[in-house]
Each structure stands twice: as C-alpha cells, then as structure tokens.
Amino acid sequence: MDDVMHLEKFNHDISRDLQVDAAAFQHKCSQDLDFFLVLDLEGKIEILEFPVLMIDAKTMAFVDLFHRFVRPSKMSEQHINKYIEGKYGKFGVDRVWHDTALPFKEVIQQFEAWLTQHHLWEKGRGGHLKRAAFVTCGNWDLKTKVPDQCKVSQIKLPPYFMEWINLKDVFYNFYKPRKSEATGMMGMMKNRQVPMFGSHHLGIDDTKNITRVLQRMLADGARVQITARRNPDSRNVQYLFEDRI
C-alpha cells in the first residue's frame, strides 16, 4: 500500500525480523512444497485484517508479504467504528485501518493478483495453488472464517482455500509436547523458546510470530504437510492427521 502512515507503522521489508541462521540448515529435510503462505486473520464478526507471509520452503527465507485491512460489508458504520477503536485503537493503528481498509471482494482480487505475480496460481487452471499451501495456527481461519466471509460478501469460495496446514497439528506430532503446549501460538513459542515479536492479536505481528515457529520447525527437521482438506461440494473437512489438536 502507498499510505505513508501504513508503511511507517507496518514495515513491509521484514526480512530482518525473519532472518535464518545458516547453522539451521543442518537438520532441515526436504519438503513436498516450494512455498508456505502463513495466514492469520483478525475479526470475530467479519474479517478485519488479511495478512499473508510467503516463505521459501527450501531456504526458510522470507519472500514477500501481502497485507490488507478489510472493511466489513454488513456492519453499520457506528458498529465498525466502535469495534475498530476497541481492537486497533489499543495498538494505535485505528486511523491506518480507516484510511486503508478495503471491501473483502477487492482484497481477494488484489490477493489473486499477488498470487499470480508469484506464479503460485492461475485462474484458468482449476484455481488451486501450485507447489504452495496456506499455514495457519488452527483450522478456524480457512475452515470457518473465510467461507463465512465469502457468503457475507456474496462471492464464491475460491478453490485455493480448499486445503491448508494447521501448524498446531504438525507441531504436536513432531515435538510430542504436552497438548496444552501446542494449542496456540503462544504455547508453541514458549515450548521452543522463540521470542515474541510485536503485539499479540495484531494480525501482521501474529503472522510473523507464526512464521518464526514455522522456521524453527523447519530448522529442526519437521516435514510440514497438508493437514486438512475441504470437500469442494460441501463444507465437510477431512483431517489428515490421526493425532491432532
């Protein structure tokens, strides 16, 4: 985005926040995918923030970021103002939200252009991601929230949202921690002694922190695979790990 305050508050050149130590490659194993798209949505009623971090599966390095604030389509202006002030006001970014937020339909159009730019998606070829997958902290983002928002925004659920990686399931199966240590981002970070960056529940910062957990897992030799797949003809989801959170 070109908004000066937005760029000042949200530094999009974040490679320094996600640097990878060369020594980390000692235990790294090959992956089935070329890229991971780390996603962490914000918004209980409608989606308010849509951040996606692109990570190279081979080098573990940061590649690019897509970040948009999303303006609800069914909430009243009074309700929006109260909600945004209550959530983003405490982070000091409520004005940035108001100045830059776009309707979800426009965000998806821009996101698809971003995917196309990185050769991860072609609309005319089935609409699925190529050698890439979303990584989420839980199933809620893609199992529940995106389909619900698509209904509210009166658009069809894009086919690239049909499968994803719940990082909590992979973490739980790889490290074998107590279940309580794999039920959320903070627990996983504490278990692996990964320091927290920024503000919890600010979507862009949570996405960075989830990415840091992912990088640590890759460095430790975890194979990060698809954990959930949606039936395109229904809302039913197949979970691919027997032991899961």
mmCIF file of C-alpha atoms in Angstrom:
data_model
loop_
_atom_site.group_PDB
_atom_site.id
_atom_site.type_symbol
_atom_site.label_atom_id
_atom_site.label_comp_id
_atom_site.label_asym_id
_atom_site.label_seq_id
_atom_site.Cartn_x
_atom_site.Cartn_y
_atom_site.Cartn_z
ATOM 1 C CA MET A 1 0.000 0.000 0.000
ATOM 2 C CA ASP A 2 1.081 3.589 -0.598
ATOM 3 C CA ASP A 3 -0.323 5.135 2.586
ATOM 4 C CA VAL A 4 2.653 6.781 4.353
ATOM 5 C CA MET A 5 1.442 6.088 7.886
ATOM 6 C CA HIS A 6 0.626 2.496 6.948
ATOM 7 C CA LEU A 7 4.122 1.926 5.604
ATOM 8 C CA GLU A 8 5.696 3.684 8.591
ATOM 9 C CA LYS A 9 3.745 1.617 11.140
ATOM 10 C CA PHE A 10 3.927 -1.679 9.239
ATOM 11 C CA ASN A 11 7.410 -2.132 7.866
ATOM 12 C CA HIS A 12 6.876 -4.438 4.898
ATOM 13 C CA ASP A 13 10.595 -5.044 4.437
ATOM 14 C CA ILE A 14 10.537 -7.570 7.255
ATOM 15 C CA SER A 15 13.301 -9.925 6.183
ATOM 16 C CA ARG A 16 15.365 -8.723 9.163
ATOM 17 C CA ASP A 17 12.608 -9.914 11.527
ATOM 18 C CA LEU A 18 12.674 -13.378 9.954
ATOM 19 C CA GLN A 19 16.379 -13.973 9.416
ATOM 20 C CA VAL A 20 17.540 -17.577 9.203
ATOM 21 C CA ASP A 21 20.789 -18.735 10.804
ATOM 22 C CA ALA A 22 22.933 -20.722 8.362
ATOM 23 C CA ALA A 23 23.507 -23.304 11.107
ATOM 24 C CA ALA A 24 19.774 -24.057 10.996
ATOM 25 C CA PHE A 25 20.171 -25.999 7.756
ATOM 26 C CA GLN A 26 21.945 -28.897 9.489
ATOM 27 C CA HIS A 27 18.734 -30.750 10.357
ATOM 28 C CA LYS A 28 16.437 -29.436 7.634
ATOM 29 C CA CYS A 29 14.650 -32.042 5.491
ATOM 30 C CA SER A 30 13.123 -31.788 2.018
ATOM 31 C CA GLN A 31 9.519 -30.602 1.739
ATOM 32 C CA ASP A 32 6.695 -31.528 -0.619
ATOM 33 C CA LEU A 33 6.025 -27.835 -1.304
ATOM 34 C CA ASP A 34 8.077 -24.925 -2.603
ATOM 35 C CA PHE A 35 6.366 -22.171 -0.620
ATOM 36 C CA PHE A 36 4.398 -21.727 2.595
ATOM 37 C CA LEU A 37 1.797 -18.952 2.846
ATOM 38 C CA VAL A 38 1.408 -18.120 6.533
ATOM 39 C CA LEU A 39 -2.044 -16.643 7.191
ATOM 40 C CA ASP A 40 -3.585 -15.272 10.389
ATOM 41 C CA LEU A 41 -6.916 -13.472 10.047
ATOM 42 C CA GLU A 42 -8.364 -10.976 12.507
ATOM 43 C CA GLY A 43 -12.044 -10.223 13.104
ATOM 44 C CA LYS A 44 -14.752 -12.037 15.060
ATOM 45 C CA ILE A 45 -17.801 -10.707 13.193
ATOM 46 C CA GLU A 46 -16.281 -10.083 9.765
ATOM 47 C CA ILE A 47 -12.659 -10.252 8.622
ATOM 48 C CA LEU A 48 -10.824 -7.034 9.525
ATOM 49 C CA GLU A 49 -7.242 -7.907 8.603
ATOM 50 C CA PHE A 50 -5.811 -10.225 5.955
ATOM 51 C CA PRO A 51 -2.018 -10.757 6.278
ATOM 52 C CA VAL A 52 -0.117 -13.463 4.373
ATOM 53 C CA LEU A 53 3.634 -14.114 4.616
ATOM 54 C CA MET A 54 5.347 -16.067 1.840
ATOM 55 C CA ILE A 55 8.227 -18.319 2.951
ATOM 56 C CA ASP A 56 10.573 -20.348 0.747
ATOM 57 C CA ALA A 57 10.281 -23.983 1.857
ATOM 58 C CA LYS A 58 13.846 -24.803 0.808
ATOM 59 C CA THR A 59 15.729 -21.837 2.286
ATOM 60 C CA MET A 60 13.219 -20.945 5.041
ATOM 61 C CA ALA A 61 13.685 -17.326 3.938
ATOM 62 C CA PHE A 62 11.059 -14.588 3.745
ATOM 63 C CA VAL A 63 9.960 -13.920 0.153
ATOM 64 C CA ASP A 64 7.110 -11.429 0.230
ATOM 65 C CA LEU A 65 4.144 -10.122 2.226
ATOM 66 C CA PHE A 66 0.532 -9.397 1.349
ATOM 67 C CA HIS A 67 -1.253 -7.274 3.967
ATOM 68 C CA ARG A 68 -4.620 -5.548 3.749
ATOM 69 C CA PHE A 69 -7.118 -4.245 6.256
ATOM 70 C CA VAL A 70 -10.673 -5.297 5.398
ATOM 71 C CA ARG A 71 -13.803 -3.147 5.674
ATOM 72 C CA PRO A 72 -16.927 -5.105 6.747
ATOM 73 C CA SER A 73 -19.851 -5.041 4.344
ATOM 74 C CA LYS A 74 -22.769 -5.829 6.679
ATOM 75 C CA MET A 75 -21.870 -3.961 9.875
ATOM 76 C CA SER A 76 -23.166 -0.440 10.496
ATOM 77 C CA GLU A 77 -20.663 2.417 10.441
ATOM 78 C CA GLN A 78 -21.293 3.021 14.131
ATOM 79 C CA HIS A 79 -20.616 -0.639 14.926
ATOM 80 C CA ILE A 80 -17.477 -0.623 12.764
ATOM 81 C CA ASN A 81 -16.106 2.495 14.486
ATOM 82 C CA LYS A 82 -16.714 1.061 17.953
ATOM 83 C CA TYR A 83 -15.186 -2.286 17.028
ATOM 84 C CA ILE A 84 -12.121 -0.811 15.320
ATOM 85 C CA GLU A 85 -11.484 1.611 18.165
ATOM 86 C CA GLY A 86 -11.737 -1.236 20.664
ATOM 87 C CA LYS A 87 -9.414 -3.539 18.739
ATOM 88 C CA TYR A 88 -6.972 -1.445 16.706
ATOM 89 C CA GLY A 89 -7.173 1.660 18.875
ATOM 90 C CA LYS A 90 -5.143 -0.053 21.599
ATOM 91 C CA PHE A 91 -2.406 -0.715 19.018
ATOM 92 C CA GLY A 92 -2.519 2.885 17.770
ATOM 93 C CA VAL A 93 -3.396 1.876 14.214
ATOM 94 C CA ASP A 94 -7.132 2.597 14.065
ATOM 95 C CA ARG A 95 -6.597 5.584 11.735
ATOM 96 C CA VAL A 96 -4.478 3.434 9.429
ATOM 97 C CA TRP A 97 -7.280 0.900 9.351
ATOM 98 C CA HIS A 98 -9.895 3.541 8.475
ATOM 99 C CA ASP A 99 -7.679 5.103 5.801
ATOM 100 C CA THR A 100 -6.698 1.878 4.030
ATOM 101 C CA ALA A 101 -9.373 -0.783 4.637
ATOM 102 C CA LEU A 102 -10.965 -2.274 1.512
ATOM 103 C CA PRO A 103 -14.033 -4.495 0.988
ATOM 104 C CA PHE A 104 -13.230 -8.210 1.168
ATOM 105 C CA LYS A 105 -14.081 -8.706 -2.509
ATOM 106 C CA GLU A 106 -11.416 -6.157 -3.515
ATOM 107 C CA VAL A 107 -8.887 -7.673 -1.106
ATOM 108 C CA ILE A 108 -9.396 -11.082 -2.714
ATOM 109 C CA GLN A 109 -8.944 -9.582 -6.190
ATOM 110 C CA GLN A 110 -5.670 -7.968 -5.112
ATOM 111 C CA PHE A 111 -4.574 -11.148 -3.368
ATOM 112 C CA GLU A 112 -5.161 -13.171 -6.524
ATOM 113 C CA ALA A 113 -3.088 -10.665 -8.482
ATOM 114 C CA TRP A 114 -0.332 -11.127 -5.869
ATOM 115 C CA LEU A 115 -0.525 -14.926 -6.178
ATOM 116 C CA THR A 116 -0.358 -14.622 -9.965
ATOM 117 C CA GLN A 117 2.647 -12.302 -9.741
ATOM 118 C CA HIS A 118 4.485 -15.021 -7.803
ATOM 119 C CA HIS A 119 3.362 -17.765 -10.224
ATOM 120 C CA LEU A 120 1.543 -19.605 -7.437
ATOM 121 C CA TRP A 121 -1.911 -19.519 -9.014
ATOM 122 C CA GLU A 122 -3.616 -19.393 -12.398
ATOM 123 C CA LYS A 123 -7.334 -18.750 -12.560
ATOM 124 C CA GLY A 124 -7.765 -20.730 -15.768
ATOM 125 C CA ARG A 125 -6.170 -23.935 -14.481
ATOM 126 C CA GLY A 126 -8.515 -25.153 -11.801
ATOM 127 C CA GLY A 127 -7.717 -22.339 -9.414
ATOM 128 C CA HIS A 128 -5.601 -24.373 -6.996
ATOM 129 C CA LEU A 129 -2.245 -23.250 -5.628
ATOM 130 C CA LYS A 130 0.872 -24.530 -7.377
ATOM 131 C CA ARG A 131 3.523 -26.062 -5.084
ATOM 132 C CA ALA A 132 2.317 -23.893 -2.200
ATOM 133 C CA ALA A 133 -0.049 -24.158 0.775
ATOM 134 C CA PHE A 134 -1.503 -21.948 3.483
ATOM 135 C CA VAL A 135 -0.156 -22.353 7.003
ATOM 136 C CA THR A 136 -2.494 -21.385 9.837
ATOM 137 C CA CYS A 137 -2.441 -21.588 13.624
ATOM 138 C CA GLY A 138 -5.586 -23.721 13.919
ATOM 139 C CA ASN A 139 -8.380 -24.590 11.498
ATOM 140 C CA TRP A 140 -10.658 -21.605 12.162
ATOM 141 C CA ASP A 141 -9.229 -19.246 9.521
ATOM 142 C CA LEU A 142 -9.906 -21.439 6.484
ATOM 143 C CA LYS A 143 -12.422 -23.932 7.825
ATOM 144 C CA THR A 144 -14.823 -21.323 9.184
ATOM 145 C CA LYS A 145 -13.957 -17.655 8.745
ATOM 146 C CA VAL A 146 -13.106 -17.373 5.052
ATOM 147 C CA PRO A 147 -16.161 -19.402 3.905
ATOM 148 C CA ASP A 148 -18.420 -17.351 6.197
ATOM 149 C CA GLN A 149 -16.933 -14.082 4.883
ATOM 150 C CA CYS A 150 -17.369 -15.224 1.288
ATOM 151 C CA LYS A 151 -21.073 -15.777 1.980
ATOM 152 C CA VAL A 152 -21.423 -12.355 3.583
ATOM 153 C CA SER A 153 -19.535 -10.721 0.687
ATOM 154 C CA GLN A 154 -21.547 -12.744 -1.840
ATOM 155 C CA ILE A 155 -18.595 -14.335 -3.596
ATOM 156 C CA LYS A 156 -17.798 -17.968 -4.292
ATOM 157 C CA LEU A 157 -15.219 -19.603 -2.023
ATOM 158 C CA PRO A 158 -12.001 -19.608 -4.102
ATOM 159 C CA PRO A 159 -10.640 -23.120 -4.778
ATOM 160 C CA TYR A 160 -7.185 -22.252 -3.418
ATOM 161 C CA PHE A 161 -8.738 -22.144 0.073
ATOM 162 C CA MET A 162 -9.718 -25.841 -0.071
ATOM 163 C CA GLU A 163 -6.693 -27.200 1.810
ATOM 164 C CA TRP A 164 -4.283 -25.943 4.436
ATOM 165 C CA ILE A 165 -1.678 -26.787 7.068
ATOM 166 C CA ASN A 166 -2.699 -26.415 10.696
ATOM 167 C CA LEU A 167 0.729 -25.782 12.201
ATOM 168 C CA LYS A 168 -0.501 -26.869 15.644
ATOM 169 C CA ASP A 169 -1.128 -30.401 14.343
ATOM 170 C CA VAL A 170 2.323 -30.628 12.752
ATOM 171 C CA PHE A 171 3.949 -29.186 15.893
ATOM 172 C CA TYR A 172 2.120 -31.663 18.129
ATOM 173 C CA ASN A 173 3.060 -34.683 16.022
ATOM 174 C CA PHE A 174 6.686 -33.620 15.538
ATOM 175 C CA TYR A 175 7.739 -32.482 19.011
ATOM 176 C CA LYS A 176 5.303 -34.631 21.049
ATOM 177 C CA PRO A 177 4.786 -31.913 23.703
ATOM 178 C CA ARG A 178 2.042 -31.791 26.280
ATOM 179 C CA LYS A 179 -1.154 -30.979 24.412
ATOM 180 C CA SER A 180 -1.501 -27.690 26.303
ATOM 181 C CA GLU A 181 1.806 -26.529 24.776
ATOM 182 C CA ALA A 182 0.510 -26.924 21.218
ATOM 183 C CA THR A 183 -2.953 -25.403 21.482
ATOM 184 C CA GLY A 184 -1.918 -21.917 20.400
ATOM 185 C CA MET A 185 0.799 -19.653 19.058
ATOM 186 C CA MET A 186 1.991 -18.513 22.486
ATOM 187 C CA GLY A 187 2.282 -22.075 23.783
ATOM 188 C CA MET A 188 4.297 -23.209 20.774
ATOM 189 C CA MET A 189 6.626 -20.212 21.041
ATOM 190 C CA LYS A 190 7.168 -20.840 24.741
ATOM 191 C CA ASN A 191 7.813 -24.556 24.155
ATOM 192 C CA ARG A 192 10.526 -23.802 21.579
ATOM 193 C CA GLN A 193 11.794 -20.670 23.371
ATOM 194 C CA VAL A 194 11.026 -18.474 20.373
ATOM 195 C CA PRO A 195 10.829 -14.797 21.487
ATOM 196 C CA MET A 196 7.620 -12.968 20.644
ATOM 197 C CA PHE A 197 7.634 -10.108 18.145
ATOM 198 C CA GLY A 198 5.292 -7.117 18.265
ATOM 199 C CA SER A 199 1.697 -7.191 19.577
ATOM 200 C CA HIS A 200 -0.406 -10.311 20.073
ATOM 201 C CA HIS A 201 -3.733 -10.137 18.149
ATOM 202 C CA LEU A 202 -2.410 -7.623 15.636
ATOM 203 C CA GLY A 203 -2.691 -9.825 12.551
ATOM 204 C CA ILE A 204 0.539 -8.830 10.853
ATOM 205 C CA ASP A 205 2.545 -9.420 14.048
ATOM 206 C CA ASP A 206 0.852 -12.751 14.782
ATOM 207 C CA THR A 207 1.657 -13.826 11.233
ATOM 208 C CA LYS A 208 5.323 -13.001 11.807
ATOM 209 C CA ASN A 209 5.356 -14.970 15.050
ATOM 210 C CA ILE A 210 3.673 -18.000 13.494
ATOM 211 C CA THR A 211 6.278 -17.782 10.730
ATOM 212 C CA ARG A 212 9.056 -17.799 13.333
ATOM 213 C CA VAL A 213 7.610 -21.004 14.787
ATOM 214 C CA LEU A 214 7.430 -22.478 11.273
ATOM 215 C CA GLN A 215 11.058 -21.543 10.583
ATOM 216 C CA ARG A 216 12.133 -23.166 13.842
ATOM 217 C CA MET A 217 10.241 -26.354 12.961
ATOM 218 C CA LEU A 218 11.798 -26.483 9.503
ATOM 219 C CA ALA A 219 15.247 -25.961 11.023
ATOM 220 C CA ASP A 220 14.608 -28.821 13.460
ATOM 221 C CA GLY A 221 13.764 -31.182 10.596
ATOM 222 C CA ALA A 222 9.955 -31.190 10.618
ATOM 223 C CA ARG A 223 8.160 -32.181 7.429
ATOM 224 C CA VAL A 224 5.338 -29.670 7.094
ATOM 225 C CA GLN A 225 2.450 -31.294 5.239
ATOM 226 C CA ILE A 226 -1.206 -30.628 4.436
ATOM 227 C CA THR A 227 -3.350 -31.382 7.498
ATOM 228 C CA ALA A 228 -6.876 -30.539 6.295
ATOM 229 C CA ARG A 229 -8.762 -30.688 3.012
ATOM 230 C CA ARG A 230 -12.272 -29.454 2.237
ATOM 231 C CA ASN A 231 -14.709 -31.328 0.014
ATOM 232 C CA PRO A 232 -15.443 -28.792 -2.772
ATOM 233 C CA ASP A 233 -19.066 -29.985 -2.966
ATOM 234 C CA SER A 234 -19.770 -29.418 0.717
ATOM 235 C CA ARG A 235 -18.444 -27.747 3.850
ATOM 236 C CA ASN A 236 -17.133 -31.071 5.134
ATOM 237 C CA VAL A 237 -13.435 -31.075 6.011
ATOM 238 C CA GLN A 238 -11.191 -34.138 6.042
ATOM 239 C CA TYR A 239 -8.434 -34.038 8.676
ATOM 240 C CA LEU A 240 -5.352 -35.926 7.549
ATOM 241 C CA PHE A 241 -3.509 -36.359 10.881
ATOM 242 C CA GLU A 242 -4.746 -39.016 13.285
ATOM 243 C CA ASP A 243 -3.306 -37.179 16.299
ATOM 244 C CA ARG A 244 -4.342 -33.556 16.128
ATOM 245 C CA ILE A 245 -5.191 -30.519 18.225
#
